[in-house]
Coordinates of C-alpha atoms in Angstrom, one line a residue:
M1 CA 0.0 0.0 0.0
D2 CA 1.2 3.5 -0.8
F3 CA 2.0 5.7 2.2
F4 CA 3.6 8.9 3.4
D5 CA 6.1 9.3 6.2
P6 CA 5.3 12.9 7.2
H7 CA 8.1 13.2 9.7
I8 CA 11.5 11.5 9.1
H9 CA 15.0 12.8 9.3
V10 CA 16.3 11.6 6.0
A11 CA 19.7 13.3 6.4
A12 CA 20.3 10.8 9.3
R13 CA 19.4 7.7 7.3
T14 CA 21.2 5.6 4.7
T15 CA 20.3 5.0 1.1
D16 CA 19.5 1.5 2.0
D17 CA 16.7 2.8 4.3
L18 CA 15.4 4.9 1.4
E19 CA 15.4 1.9 -0.9
L20 CA 13.6 -0.2 1.7
M21 CA 11.0 2.5 2.3
A22 CA 10.4 2.8 -1.5
K23 CA 10.0 -1.0 -1.8
M24 CA 7.4 -0.9 0.9
G25 CA 5.3 1.8 -0.9
C26 CA 6.6 5.2 0.5
L27 CA 5.9 7.9 -2.0
V28 CA 6.4 11.1 0.1
V29 CA 8.5 12.0 3.0
G30 CA 8.5 15.2 5.1
E31 CA 11.8 16.1 6.8
P32 CA 11.6 18.7 9.7
A33 CA 14.7 20.7 10.5
F34 CA 16.4 18.9 13.5
W35 CA 18.9 19.0 16.3
A36 CA 22.4 17.7 15.1
G37 CA 23.0 16.0 18.3
Y38 CA 25.2 18.7 19.5
D39 CA 24.8 22.5 19.5
R40 CA 25.8 24.2 16.3
T41 CA 28.4 26.9 16.8
G42 CA 27.2 29.6 14.4
V43 CA 24.6 30.7 11.9
N44 CA 26.5 29.5 8.9
S45 CA 26.1 25.9 10.2
F46 CA 22.3 26.3 10.0
C47 CA 22.6 27.8 6.5
D48 CA 24.6 24.8 5.4
Y49 CA 22.1 22.4 7.0
L50 CA 19.1 24.1 5.4
R51 CA 20.8 23.9 2.0
Q52 CA 21.3 20.1 2.7
L53 CA 17.4 19.8 3.3
T54 CA 16.5 21.8 0.3
E55 CA 19.1 20.8 -2.2
W56 CA 20.7 17.6 -1.5
E57 CA 18.2 15.3 0.3
P58 CA 15.6 15.8 -2.4
K59 CA 18.0 14.4 -4.9
R60 CA 18.9 11.4 -2.7
A61 CA 15.3 10.4 -2.1
A62 CA 14.3 10.9 -5.9
R63 CA 16.7 8.2 -6.8
Y64 CA 14.2 5.8 -5.2
G65 CA 11.2 7.4 -6.6
I66 CA 10.4 9.2 -3.2
Q67 CA 9.3 12.9 -3.2
H68 CA 11.2 14.8 -0.5
Y69 CA 9.7 17.8 1.2
C70 CA 11.1 19.5 4.3
W71 CA 10.2 21.9 7.2
I72 CA 12.7 24.6 8.2
G73 CA 13.0 25.9 11.7
F74 CA 15.2 26.0 14.8
N75 CA 15.1 23.3 17.4
A76 CA 14.2 24.0 20.9
K77 CA 17.3 22.2 22.2
E78 CA 19.4 25.0 21.0
A79 CA 17.1 27.8 22.0
E80 CA 18.9 28.7 25.2
N81 CA 21.4 30.7 23.0
V82 CA 18.9 33.4 22.2
G83 CA 21.4 35.4 20.2
L84 CA 22.1 32.6 17.9
A85 CA 18.4 31.9 17.7
R86 CA 17.7 35.3 16.5
E87 CA 20.4 35.0 13.8
A88 CA 18.9 31.6 12.6
V89 CA 15.3 32.9 12.6
A90 CA 16.4 35.8 10.5
L91 CA 17.9 33.3 8.0
L92 CA 14.9 31.2 7.5
P93 CA 12.8 33.6 5.1
E94 CA 15.3 33.1 2.2
F95 CA 14.5 29.4 2.3
L96 CA 10.7 29.7 2.4
D97 CA 10.3 29.7 -1.4
K98 CA 12.5 26.7 -2.0
P99 CA 10.4 24.3 -4.0
N100 CA 10.3 21.5 -1.4
V101 CA 9.6 23.7 1.8
L102 CA 6.2 22.9 3.4
G103 CA 6.4 25.4 6.2
I104 CA 8.1 26.1 9.6
G105 CA 9.1 23.1 11.7
E106 CA 9.9 21.3 13.7
I107 CA 9.6 24.0 16.3
G108 CA 8.3 23.7 20.0
L109 CA 9.6 23.2 23.4
N110 CA 12.1 20.9 25.1
K111 CA 12.5 21.8 28.8
C112 CA 9.8 24.5 28.6
T113 CA 12.3 27.3 29.6
R114 CA 11.9 31.1 29.3
N115 CA 14.4 31.2 26.4
E116 CA 12.7 28.3 24.6
V117 CA 9.5 30.3 24.8
A118 CA 11.1 33.5 23.6
T119 CA 12.5 31.6 20.5
L120 CA 9.3 29.9 19.8
E121 CA 7.3 33.1 19.8
M122 CA 9.7 34.4 17.1
L123 CA 9.2 31.3 15.0
I124 CA 5.4 31.4 15.4
D125 CA 5.3 35.1 14.4
L126 CA 7.5 34.4 11.4
A127 CA 5.2 31.6 10.2
L128 CA 2.0 33.6 10.7
R129 CA 3.6 36.8 9.0
T130 CA 4.6 34.6 5.9
N131 CA 1.5 32.5 5.8
Q132 CA 3.3 29.1 6.5
Q133 CA 2.0 25.9 8.0
M134 CA 3.6 24.9 11.2
L135 CA 4.8 21.6 12.6
F136 CA 5.4 21.4 16.4
H137 CA 7.7 19.3 18.5
T138 CA 6.4 18.5 21.9
P139 CA 8.8 17.6 24.8
H140 CA 9.9 14.2 25.9
L141 CA 8.6 12.2 28.8
A142 CA 8.1 14.2 32.0
D143 CA 7.7 17.5 30.2
K144 CA 5.3 16.2 27.6
Y145 CA 2.0 17.3 29.0
K146 CA 3.3 20.7 30.4
G147 CA 5.0 21.5 27.0
T148 CA 2.0 20.6 24.9
R149 CA -0.3 22.7 27.1
M150 CA 2.1 25.6 26.8
I151 CA 2.2 25.3 23.0
L152 CA -1.6 25.2 22.9
D153 CA -1.9 28.2 25.1
M154 CA 0.5 30.2 23.0
L155 CA -1.4 29.4 19.8
R156 CA -4.8 30.1 21.4
G157 CA -3.6 33.6 22.3
D158 CA -2.9 34.4 18.6
S159 CA -6.0 35.2 16.4
R160 CA -4.0 34.7 13.2
V161 CA -3.6 30.9 13.7
D162 CA -5.4 28.6 11.3
R163 CA -5.6 25.4 13.3
S164 CA -6.2 23.3 10.2
R165 CA -2.7 24.2 9.0
V166 CA -0.9 23.2 12.3
C167 CA 0.3 19.8 13.4
I168 CA 1.3 19.2 17.0
D169 CA 3.5 16.2 16.8
H170 CA 4.8 13.4 19.1
C171 CA 1.3 13.1 20.8
E172 CA 0.8 10.4 23.3
E173 CA -2.3 9.0 25.2
H174 CA -2.3 11.9 27.7
T175 CA -1.9 14.7 25.1
I176 CA -3.7 13.7 22.0
R177 CA -7.2 14.5 23.3
P178 CA -6.5 18.3 23.9
V179 CA -4.7 18.7 20.6
L180 CA -7.6 17.1 18.7
E181 CA -10.4 18.9 20.7
A182 CA -8.6 22.2 19.9
G183 CA -8.9 21.5 16.2
Y184 CA -5.3 20.9 15.3
W185 CA -3.7 17.9 13.5
A186 CA -2.1 15.4 15.9
G187 CA 1.1 13.5 15.0
I188 CA 1.9 10.2 16.5
T189 CA 5.5 9.1 16.4
L190 CA 6.4 5.4 16.2
Y191 CA 9.5 4.7 18.2
P192 CA 10.7 1.3 19.4
T193 CA 11.5 2.7 23.0
T194 CA 9.8 6.1 23.6
K195 CA 6.9 8.1 22.2
A196 CA 4.4 5.5 20.9
N197 CA 4.8 2.0 19.3
P198 CA 2.5 0.7 16.6
E199 CA 0.1 -1.0 19.0
R200 CA -0.4 2.1 21.1
A201 CA -0.8 4.2 18.0
A202 CA -3.5 1.8 16.8
D203 CA -5.2 2.1 20.2
M204 CA -5.3 5.9 19.8
V205 CA -6.7 5.8 16.3
E206 CA -9.4 3.4 17.4
T207 CA -10.1 5.6 20.5
Y208 CA -10.3 9.0 18.7
G209 CA -11.0 8.0 15.1
A210 CA -8.8 8.7 12.1
E211 CA -9.7 12.3 11.5
R212 CA -6.7 14.8 11.6
I213 CA -4.2 12.1 12.8
L214 CA -0.8 11.5 11.2
V215 CA 1.6 8.7 12.0
N216 CA 5.3 9.0 11.4
S217 CA 8.7 7.2 12.0
S218 CA 10.6 10.3 13.1
A219 CA 13.5 8.1 12.2
D220 CA 16.8 9.7 13.0
W221 CA 20.3 8.8 14.2
G222 CA 19.0 7.2 17.4
P223 CA 16.9 4.0 17.9
S224 CA 14.2 4.3 15.3
R225 CA 12.8 2.5 12.3
P226 CA 12.3 3.9 8.8
C227 CA 9.7 1.2 8.2
A228 CA 7.7 2.2 11.3
V229 CA 4.7 3.3 9.2
P230 CA 4.3 0.0 7.5
D231 CA 4.6 -1.6 11.1
F232 CA 1.6 0.5 12.1
M233 CA -0.2 -0.6 9.0
L234 CA 0.4 -4.3 9.9
A235 CA -0.8 -3.6 13.4
L236 CA -4.1 -2.3 12.2
R237 CA -4.5 -5.0 9.7
A238 CA -3.9 -7.6 12.3
R239 CA -6.8 -6.0 14.3
G240 CA -9.2 -6.4 11.4
H241 CA -9.1 -2.9 9.9
G242 CA -9.6 -2.8 6.1
Q243 CA -7.5 -1.2 3.4
T244 CA -9.7 1.9 3.2
A245 CA -9.4 2.7 7.0
I246 CA -5.7 2.1 6.9
R247 CA -5.1 4.2 3.7
R248 CA -7.1 7.1 5.4
V249 CA -4.3 7.4 8.2
V250 CA -1.2 6.7 6.2
Y251 CA -2.0 8.3 2.8
E252 CA -5.1 10.4 2.7
N253 CA -4.5 12.3 5.9
P254 CA -1.0 13.4 5.2
L255 CA -2.0 14.3 1.6
E256 CA -4.7 16.6 3.0
F257 CA -2.4 18.2 5.3
F258 CA 0.5 18.7 3.0
N259 CA -1.9 20.0 0.2
Q260 CA -2.3 23.2 2.3
S261 CA 1.3 24.2 1.5
R262 CA 1.8 26.3 -1.5
N263 CA 4.9 24.4 -2.4
F264 CA 3.4 20.9 -2.3
L265 CA 3.0 19.6 -5.8
F266 CA 2.2 15.8 -5.8
T267 CA 0.9 13.7 -8.5
P268 CA 0.1 10.1 -7.5
P269 CA 1.8 7.5 -9.6
E270 CA -0.1 5.7 -12.3
R271 CA -1.1 2.2 -11.3

């Protein structure tokens, strides 16, 4: 079955991973800007990384018939350096018209500090001033609920926000309800150790329905699986869900969300 992986860090994966995903039916990937595993030392490092996402990774994915799109942003793990954050945010507009850029992301909170909030406010304002979609990272583990509530409160306070063009990612059982009830898209990340595994994701889809839910691998350089979305598809199939229901979550939903970006140009392959 054809599917999208709406959140995967292709720059951290091998060409073997891309080939495997293509063989399993992946047509489109969305790659959010990401933390490098260490704090970058200057704004030029961000510029080079954004060039990688907008110039090189699309070519790598295209070799396997996968259309590569990306999100550009500044990760919360580096937001304590507010001066560098300001420089990086000022750099982003020159990349917004690149043909594979979907919007601003992944942006959000990590430890929910004052500096993280200040940086996030700059990024949200940039997205709204330039009419961009937004993809939000929510914190890990103990800070998950607090950070999700803080993001929802920040968005609620800005009348410019179109909730249908915002995805709050890395939702878990205790955060997905307020995200969906507020009218946002909810992303569920399929990790082998943290976030949600395919069975837990299937539970959430069965509990809340398929509307405005995206599932993704968020595969990066840590423990993660580039074939996590097919794992989720198999979990739903094992529970008796039919092809139509599965396709809704892994293909039709991300297609609907991505279609709101002015740069998203996708033609389904002929069958």
